[in-house]
Short mmCIF file of C-alpha atoms in Angstrom, two decimals:
data_model
loop_
_atom_site.label_atom_id
_atom_site.label_comp_id
_atom_site.label_asym_id
_atom_site.label_seq_id
_atom_site.Cartn_x
_atom_site.Cartn_y
_atom_site.Cartn_z
CA MET R 7 46.63 -209.63 92.49
CA PRO R 8 44.93 -213.03 92.11
CA ILE R 9 42.88 -213.72 88.97
CA ASP R 10 39.18 -213.79 89.91
CA PHE R 11 36.63 -215.10 87.43
CA GLU R 12 33.67 -214.50 89.73
CA LEU R 13 31.21 -211.76 88.90
CA SER R 14 30.51 -209.19 91.59
CA LYS R 15 27.16 -209.06 93.38
CA GLU R 16 26.27 -205.98 91.31
CA HIS R 17 27.11 -207.80 88.07
CA GLU R 18 24.97 -210.78 89.07
CA GLU R 19 22.09 -208.45 89.89
CA ILE R 20 22.21 -206.67 86.52
CA ARG R 21 22.47 -210.02 84.75
CA ALA R 22 19.37 -211.25 86.58
CA ARG R 23 17.55 -208.02 85.73
CA ALA R 24 18.43 -208.35 82.04
CA ARG R 25 17.43 -212.02 82.02
CA ASP R 26 14.05 -211.12 83.49
CA VAL R 27 13.42 -208.38 80.90
CA ALA R 28 14.52 -210.73 78.12
CA ALA R 29 12.16 -213.48 79.31
CA ARG R 30 9.12 -211.28 80.04
CA ILE R 31 9.27 -208.66 77.32
CA ILE R 32 11.51 -209.79 74.45
CA ALA R 33 11.24 -213.59 74.18
CA PRO R 34 7.43 -213.84 73.72
CA GLN R 35 7.56 -211.95 70.42
CA ALA R 36 10.92 -213.12 69.04
CA LYS R 37 9.54 -215.81 66.74
CA SER R 38 6.63 -213.74 65.39
CA SER R 39 8.78 -210.67 64.78
CA ASP R 40 11.16 -212.81 62.74
CA GLU R 41 8.35 -214.47 60.77
CA GLU R 42 6.55 -211.19 60.06
CA ARG R 43 9.73 -209.12 59.56
CA ARG R 44 8.27 -206.71 62.10
CA PHE R 45 9.96 -203.99 64.15
CA ASP R 46 7.87 -203.31 67.26
CA PRO R 47 8.15 -199.77 68.70
CA GLU R 48 5.99 -200.74 71.69
CA LEU R 49 8.44 -203.46 72.66
CA ILE R 50 11.33 -201.00 72.39
CA ARG R 51 9.51 -198.55 74.67
CA ALA R 52 8.94 -201.36 77.18
CA VAL R 53 12.65 -202.20 77.12
CA GLY R 54 13.38 -198.48 77.54
CA ALA R 55 11.12 -198.37 80.59
CA SER R 56 13.25 -201.09 82.17
CA GLY R 57 16.20 -198.68 82.19
CA LEU R 58 18.53 -201.10 80.42
CA LEU R 59 18.87 -199.07 77.21
CA GLY R 60 20.81 -196.53 79.26
CA GLY R 61 23.12 -199.08 80.86
CA PRO R 62 26.53 -197.39 80.34
CA ILE R 63 25.20 -193.82 80.34
CA GLN R 64 25.84 -191.65 83.40
CA LYS R 65 22.99 -191.36 85.87
CA THR R 66 23.05 -187.58 85.34
CA TYR R 67 21.64 -188.20 81.86
CA GLY R 68 19.14 -190.91 82.79
CA GLY R 69 21.37 -193.97 82.52
CA LEU R 70 22.43 -196.64 84.99
CA GLY R 71 26.17 -195.87 84.96
CA LEU R 72 27.08 -199.52 84.31
CA ASP R 73 30.63 -200.58 83.59
CA HIS R 74 31.49 -202.42 80.38
CA VAL R 75 31.40 -205.89 81.96
CA ALA R 76 27.87 -205.30 83.26
CA GLN R 77 26.77 -203.99 79.88
CA ALA R 78 28.22 -207.08 78.17
CA LEU R 79 26.05 -209.22 80.45
CA VAL R 80 22.96 -207.31 79.31
CA TYR R 81 23.88 -207.79 75.65
CA GLU R 82 24.39 -211.50 76.22
CA GLU R 83 20.99 -212.00 77.84
CA PHE R 84 19.22 -210.04 75.10
CA GLY R 85 21.18 -211.82 72.37
CA LYS R 86 20.16 -215.15 73.81
CA VAL R 87 16.50 -214.53 73.01
CA ASP R 88 16.42 -212.09 70.07
CA SER R 89 19.34 -210.84 67.98
CA SER R 90 17.19 -208.13 66.42
CA VAL R 91 16.49 -206.46 69.76
CA ARG R 92 20.10 -206.95 70.81
CA GLY R 93 21.15 -205.34 67.53
CA PHE R 94 18.82 -202.41 68.14
CA MET R 95 20.41 -201.95 71.55
CA ALA R 96 23.95 -202.15 70.17
CA VAL R 97 23.14 -199.20 67.90
CA GLN R 98 21.01 -197.21 70.34
CA THR R 99 23.22 -197.72 73.38
CA GLY R 100 26.68 -198.56 72.00
CA LEU R 101 27.09 -196.67 68.75
CA VAL R 102 24.88 -193.65 69.41
CA ALA R 103 24.34 -192.90 73.13
CA SER R 104 27.82 -193.95 74.27
CA CYS R 105 29.36 -191.98 71.40
CA ILE R 106 27.40 -188.85 72.37
CA GLN R 107 28.49 -189.33 75.97
CA ASP R 108 32.14 -189.57 74.88
CA TRP R 109 32.22 -186.81 72.26
CA GLY R 110 29.11 -184.67 72.46
CA SER R 111 28.81 -181.13 73.78
CA ASP R 112 26.95 -180.50 77.04
CA GLU R 113 23.98 -179.27 75.01
CA GLN R 114 23.97 -182.39 72.82
CA LYS R 115 24.19 -184.68 75.85
CA GLU R 116 21.37 -182.91 77.67
CA LYS R 117 19.13 -182.92 74.60
CA TRP R 118 19.54 -186.52 73.45
CA LEU R 119 20.88 -188.84 76.16
CA PRO R 120 17.82 -188.91 78.47
CA LYS R 121 15.55 -189.55 75.48
CA LEU R 122 17.79 -192.30 74.12
CA CYS R 123 17.97 -194.01 77.53
CA SER R 124 14.18 -194.09 77.88
CA ALA R 125 13.49 -194.88 74.18
CA GLU R 126 11.56 -191.62 73.89
CA ALA R 127 13.97 -191.09 70.98
CA ILE R 128 15.62 -193.66 68.72
CA GLY R 129 19.10 -193.15 67.29
CA CYS R 130 21.00 -194.44 64.27
CA TYR R 131 24.61 -194.44 63.08
CA GLY R 132 25.17 -193.21 59.53
CA LEU R 133 28.60 -194.39 58.42
CA THR R 134 28.30 -197.11 55.74
CA GLU R 135 27.96 -196.22 52.06
CA GLU R 136 27.59 -198.17 48.82
CA ASP R 137 31.34 -197.98 48.13
CA ALA R 138 32.58 -197.27 51.65
CA GLY R 139 32.04 -200.11 54.09
CA SER R 140 35.29 -201.38 55.52
CA ASP R 141 37.15 -198.61 53.66
CA VAL R 142 35.63 -195.70 55.57
CA ALA R 143 38.14 -193.20 54.19
CA SER R 144 36.67 -193.64 50.70
CA MET R 145 33.27 -192.25 51.65
CA LYS R 146 31.73 -189.94 49.07
CA SER R 147 29.35 -188.01 51.34
CA ARG R 148 30.51 -184.39 51.47
CA ALA R 149 30.22 -181.61 54.03
CA VAL R 150 30.98 -178.10 52.72
CA ARG R 151 31.38 -175.21 55.14
CA LYS R 152 29.13 -172.23 54.45
CA GLY R 153 29.75 -169.56 57.08
CA ASP R 154 28.20 -170.80 60.32
CA ALA R 155 26.48 -173.64 58.50
CA TRP R 156 27.30 -176.83 56.61
CA VAL R 157 25.81 -178.19 53.39
CA LEU R 158 25.70 -181.99 53.25
CA ASN R 159 25.31 -184.13 50.15
CA GLY R 160 25.57 -187.89 49.91
CA SER R 161 24.01 -191.22 50.75
CA LYS R 162 24.25 -194.05 53.27
CA MET R 163 23.04 -197.64 53.36
CA TRP R 164 22.52 -200.50 55.83
CA ILE R 165 21.56 -198.01 58.55
CA THR R 166 19.99 -200.02 61.38
CA ASN R 167 17.01 -198.17 62.94
CA GLY R 168 17.23 -195.74 60.01
CA THR R 169 13.54 -195.41 59.14
CA VAL R 170 12.40 -195.06 62.76
CA ALA R 171 15.25 -192.95 64.16
CA ASP R 172 14.71 -189.48 65.63
CA CYS R 173 18.40 -188.57 65.49
CA ALA R 174 21.37 -189.66 63.43
CA LEU R 175 25.11 -189.61 63.80
CA LEU R 176 26.06 -188.71 60.25
CA PHE R 177 29.63 -188.87 58.96
CA ALA R 178 30.75 -186.87 55.90
CA GLN R 179 34.02 -185.86 54.28
CA ALA R 180 34.86 -182.18 54.87
CA ASP R 181 38.32 -182.30 53.23
CA PRO R 182 38.81 -185.11 50.67
CA GLU R 183 42.52 -184.41 50.33
CA GLN R 184 42.97 -185.32 54.01
CA LYS R 185 41.26 -188.70 53.48
CA HIS R 186 40.23 -190.14 56.87
CA ARG R 187 41.54 -187.03 58.63
CA GLY R 188 38.91 -184.96 56.84
CA ILE R 189 35.88 -186.95 58.01
CA THR R 190 33.59 -184.95 60.28
CA CYS R 191 30.67 -186.08 62.46
CA PHE R 192 27.27 -184.42 62.81
CA LEU R 193 24.45 -185.18 65.25
CA LEU R 194 21.15 -184.07 63.81
CA PRO R 195 17.42 -184.71 63.97
CA THR R 196 16.17 -186.80 61.07
CA ASP R 197 13.24 -184.50 60.13
CA PHE R 198 15.30 -181.98 58.15
CA PRO R 199 13.98 -181.15 54.66
CA GLY R 200 16.26 -182.85 52.17
CA PHE R 201 16.98 -185.80 54.46
CA VAL R 202 15.36 -188.77 52.67
CA ARG R 203 15.06 -192.16 54.37
CA GLU R 204 13.97 -195.31 52.56
CA LYS R 205 13.57 -198.82 53.88
CA MET R 206 15.83 -201.41 52.27
CA GLU R 207 13.23 -203.70 50.75
CA ALA R 208 15.28 -206.78 49.85
CA PRO R 209 14.63 -209.40 52.57
CA GLU R 210 17.52 -209.96 54.96
CA LEU R 211 18.88 -213.38 55.80
CA GLY R 212 18.55 -212.70 59.53
CA HIS R 213 17.76 -209.93 62.02
CA ARG R 214 14.34 -209.74 60.46
CA GLY R 215 12.88 -207.90 63.44
CA SER R 216 15.17 -204.95 62.66
CA VAL R 217 14.76 -202.13 60.15
CA HIS R 218 17.54 -201.13 57.76
CA ALA R 219 17.49 -197.99 55.67
CA ARG R 220 19.10 -196.05 52.88
CA PHE R 221 19.70 -192.33 53.41
CA ARG R 222 19.94 -189.62 50.79
CA PHE R 223 20.67 -186.02 51.70
CA GLU R 224 20.65 -183.36 49.04
CA ASN R 225 21.84 -179.83 49.83
CA LEU R 226 21.02 -180.48 53.46
CA GLU R 227 21.92 -177.22 55.22
CA ILE R 228 22.51 -177.52 58.96
CA SER R 229 23.96 -175.32 61.68
CA ASP R 230 27.54 -175.79 62.84
CA SER R 231 26.07 -176.38 66.32
CA LEU R 232 25.05 -179.83 65.04
CA ARG R 233 28.67 -180.81 64.46
CA MET R 234 29.93 -183.30 67.06
CA GLY R 235 33.61 -183.09 67.88
CA GLU R 236 36.13 -181.09 65.90
CA VAL R 237 36.30 -180.80 62.12
CA GLY R 238 38.27 -183.80 60.88
CA GLN R 239 37.71 -185.79 64.08
CA GLY R 240 34.94 -187.94 62.62
CA PHE R 241 37.10 -190.98 61.87
CA GLU R 242 38.34 -191.10 65.46
CA ILE R 243 34.77 -190.73 66.72
CA ALA R 244 33.54 -193.47 64.40
CA MET R 245 36.25 -195.93 65.43
CA SER R 246 35.71 -195.28 69.15
CA ALA R 247 32.01 -195.97 68.66
CA LEU R 248 32.82 -199.24 66.91
CA ASP R 249 34.92 -200.32 69.89
CA HIS R 250 31.78 -199.90 72.03
CA GLY R 251 29.65 -201.69 69.45
CA ARG R 252 32.03 -204.60 68.90
CA VAL R 253 31.88 -205.58 72.56
CA GLY R 254 28.10 -205.64 72.15
CA VAL R 255 28.39 -207.83 69.05
CA ALA R 256 30.76 -210.24 70.82
CA ALA R 257 28.48 -210.46 73.84
CA GLY R 258 25.44 -210.90 71.59
CA ALA R 259 27.22 -213.77 69.83
CA VAL R 260 27.89 -215.36 73.21
CA GLY R 261 24.16 -215.11 73.87
CA VAL R 262 23.30 -216.85 70.59
CA HIS R 263 25.93 -219.50 71.33
CA ALA R 264 24.47 -220.09 74.80
CA ALA R 265 20.96 -220.38 73.35
CA CYS R 266 22.21 -223.04 70.92
CA MET R 267 23.88 -224.87 73.79
CA ASP R 268 20.67 -224.91 75.85
CA ALA R 269 18.56 -226.01 72.87
CA CYS R 270 20.94 -228.84 72.00
CA ILE R 271 21.21 -230.16 75.56
CA ASP R 272 17.42 -230.15 75.90
CA TYR R 273 16.97 -231.90 72.55
CA ALA R 274 19.72 -234.46 73.27
CA ARG R 275 17.92 -235.42 76.50
CA LYS R 276 14.46 -235.75 74.94
CA ARG R 277 15.09 -237.13 71.45
CA ARG R 278 15.37 -240.93 71.36
CA GLN R 279 16.74 -243.08 68.54
CA PHE R 280 17.79 -246.73 68.46
CA GLY R 281 16.19 -247.20 71.87
CA LYS R 282 18.08 -244.50 73.80
CA ARG R 283 18.60 -240.75 74.12
CA ILE R 284 20.72 -239.26 71.36
CA GLY R 285 22.66 -237.53 74.13
CA ASP R 286 24.05 -240.93 75.08
CA PHE R 287 25.79 -241.34 71.72
CA GLN R 288 29.45 -240.40 71.84
CA LEU R 289 29.48 -238.31 68.66
CA VAL R 290 26.60 -236.21 69.99
CA GLN R 291 28.47 -235.86 73.27
CA LYS R 292 31.52 -234.66 71.32
CA THR R 293 29.40 -231.98 69.62
CA LEU R 294 28.04 -230.79 72.96
CA THR R 295 31.48 -230.80 74.56
CA ASP R 296 33.08 -228.79 71.75
CA MET R 297 30.17 -226.34 71.84
CA HIS R 298 30.54 -225.88 75.60
CA CYS R 299 34.32 -225.34 75.45
CA SER R 300 34.08 -222.72 72.69
CA LEU R 301 31.25 -220.99 74.56
CA GLU R 302 33.36 -220.68 77.70
CA ALA R 303 36.29 -219.33 75.71
CA ALA R 304 34.13 -216.80 73.87
CA ARG R 305 32.50 -215.57 77.06
CA TYR R 306 35.78 -215.03 78.88
CA LEU R 307 37.37 -213.29 75.89
CA THR R 308 34.39 -210.93 75.81
CA TRP R 309 34.61 -210.26 79.53
CA LYS R 310 38.35 -209.64 79.15
CA ALA R 311 37.74 -207.02 76.45
CA ALA R 312 35.11 -205.31 78.61
CA TRP R 313 37.45 -205.51 81.63
CA ASP R 314 40.22 -203.83 79.63
CA LYS R 315 37.88 -200.99 78.70
CA ASP R 316 36.77 -200.58 82.31
CA ARG R 317 40.38 -200.12 83.38
CA GLY R 318 41.17 -197.62 80.67
CA ARG R 319 43.62 -199.96 79.01
CA PRO R 320 44.18 -199.98 75.23
CA ALA R 321 41.41 -202.34 74.20
CA THR R 322 41.23 -202.31 70.41
CA ARG R 323 43.06 -205.65 70.08
CA SER R 324 41.16 -207.43 72.85
CA VAL R 325 37.84 -206.11 71.52
CA SER R 326 38.64 -207.38 68.01
CA VAL R 327 39.82 -210.74 69.40
CA ALA R 328 36.55 -211.11 71.30
CA LYS R 329 34.42 -210.06 68.33
CA LEU R 330 36.25 -212.38 65.93
CA PHE R 331 36.33 -215.46 68.14
CA ALA R 332 32.86 -215.11 69.65
CA THR R 333 31.06 -214.63 66.33
CA GLU R 334 32.90 -217.44 64.52
CA ALA R 335 32.51 -219.83 67.47
CA ALA R 336 28.81 -219.03 67.63
CA ALA R 337 28.46 -219.57 63.87
CA GLU R 338 29.95 -223.06 64.21
CA ALA R 339 27.70 -223.77 67.21
CA CYS R 340 24.62 -222.67 65.23
CA HIS R 341 25.61 -224.91 62.32
CA GLN R 342 26.10 -227.90 64.61
CA ALA R 343 22.83 -227.15 66.42
CA VAL R 344 20.87 -227.35 63.17
CA LEU R 345 22.60 -230.62 62.26
CA LEU R 346 21.95 -232.09 65.70
CA HIS R 347 18.24 -231.24 65.43
CA GLY R 348 18.13 -232.89 62.01
CA GLY R 349 14.98 -232.19 59.97
CA ARG R 350 13.45 -230.34 62.91
CA GLY R 351 16.32 -227.88 62.80
CA TYR R 352 15.71 -227.08 59.15
CA ASN R 353 12.46 -225.20 59.73
CA ASN R 354 11.34 -222.84 62.47
CA GLU R 355 9.72 -225.46 64.70
CA PHE R 356 12.85 -224.98 66.82
CA PRO R 357 14.67 -221.64 67.09
CA VAL R 358 18.07 -222.97 65.99
CA GLU R 359 17.41 -222.12 62.33
CA ARG R 360 16.81 -218.50 63.33
CA TYR R 361 20.03 -218.50 65.34
CA LEU R 362 21.92 -219.74 62.26
CA ARG R 363 20.48 -216.98 60.07
CA ASP R 364 21.07 -214.27 62.66
CA ILE R 365 24.67 -215.14 63.49
CA VAL R 366 25.90 -214.39 59.96
CA GLY R 367 25.03 -210.74 60.50
CA LEU R 368 27.16 -210.63 63.65
CA GLU R 369 30.14 -211.93 61.66
CA ILE R 370 29.70 -208.96 59.30
CA TYR R 371 28.41 -206.06 61.43
CA GLU R 372 30.84 -203.43 62.73
CA GLY R 373 33.79 -204.89 60.88
CA SER R 374 33.75 -208.35 59.29
CA SER R 375 35.89 -211.22 60.53
CA ASN R 376 38.59 -210.42 57.98
CA ILE R 377 38.70 -206.80 59.13
CA GLN R 378 39.13 -207.98 62.73
CA ARG R 379 42.03 -210.18 61.62
CA ILE R 380 43.69 -207.19 59.98
CA ILE R 381 43.25 -205.07 63.12
CA ILE R 382 44.69 -207.81 65.34
CA ALA R 383 47.63 -208.60 63.03
CA ARG R 384 48.60 -204.95 62.63
CA ASP R 385 48.60 -204.53 66.39
CA LEU R 386 50.73 -207.65 66.85
CA VAL R 387 53.30 -206.69 64.21
CA GLY R 388 53.33 -202.97 64.93
CA LYS R 389 54.41 -200.21 62.56
CA ASP R 390 57.41 -200.56 60.30
CA LYS R 391 59.66 -197.91 61.90
CA THR R 392 62.27 -198.19 59.16
CA ARG R 393 59.68 -197.43 56.48
CA HIS R 394 58.25 -194.62 58.60
CA ASP R 395 61.72 -193.04 58.90
CA GLN R 396 62.23 -193.30 55.14
CA ASP R 397 58.79 -191.85 54.37
CA SER R 398 59.42 -188.88 56.66
CA ARG R 399 62.60 -187.85 54.82
#
């Protein structure tokens, strides 16, 4: 089969649709939401009305049934104008709705997926804790079986959408001796007595149009019907959700990178020094060329990861490669964009300073760059079979 880098007609159509929504609905408020640190529920409902929040969800449940490549195009277009809205979508669509579609019961799918697709309901993903970020197996949240019910105790932090969410995927340890094999997932409404949500008040560096919360749950008694997946399957569920989310982060980084590229080209054409356009100076041309080459590489790595997922291939490595390269390439592009704009890039007269603040979050979210390097290296090297044989004796 020949290698074809052209998008299909359907992919081009969904990209155009996402670009239109981004321009009409999201872009006009991006600067003010950042300045005012404001999450806008009305904007989210408008995006929900466009249908794009349900991109990868089956049409049976109110989604569009998009493949992963098409969904990556949507993330890129949203990320190009507002990383906070793109981040909301990565949680709502990638971590929550897609995870419910993959692992939820028929009842859970029917109850939540149509509402998540339309933004009638907002979802959040409760995994991270004070002492359990990258080391998920060390989580201290506990789930104790009590007949046909569970009693949950613990806390979470850095939960995007947390204060506005109507439902939460909540992960807790049901059998500490089993470590990650004891983690269990629950899908529950957020209005249970004993479920306390508090906004994280310290100002964030970027993504200021998002909301981040701390959770505390004390003797939270819930029905076993709210468990998602089998007991002890929570780690597998969490990691599969992150594979969805990391493609969204990579594509969002490509969007930020592309926005920097556009801003720099426009500025290099208009800004004049020493009697000519700064775009005619060779060092500026080098910056633009390097930015363009890394953008192309990041975009194609992201499409490759999405393509692998669409074909049912093992995609963990390609997803991590895309997430690592795209976020770090975008971070360098943002840095160079601020430098190229000079003093004008150091305040919010131009959007490049917001891009620089936002991109740091993408390097951290859903597994930092160092975690992606560990994932990739372990996959390249493989397991030590000799040690495994010795350990099994």
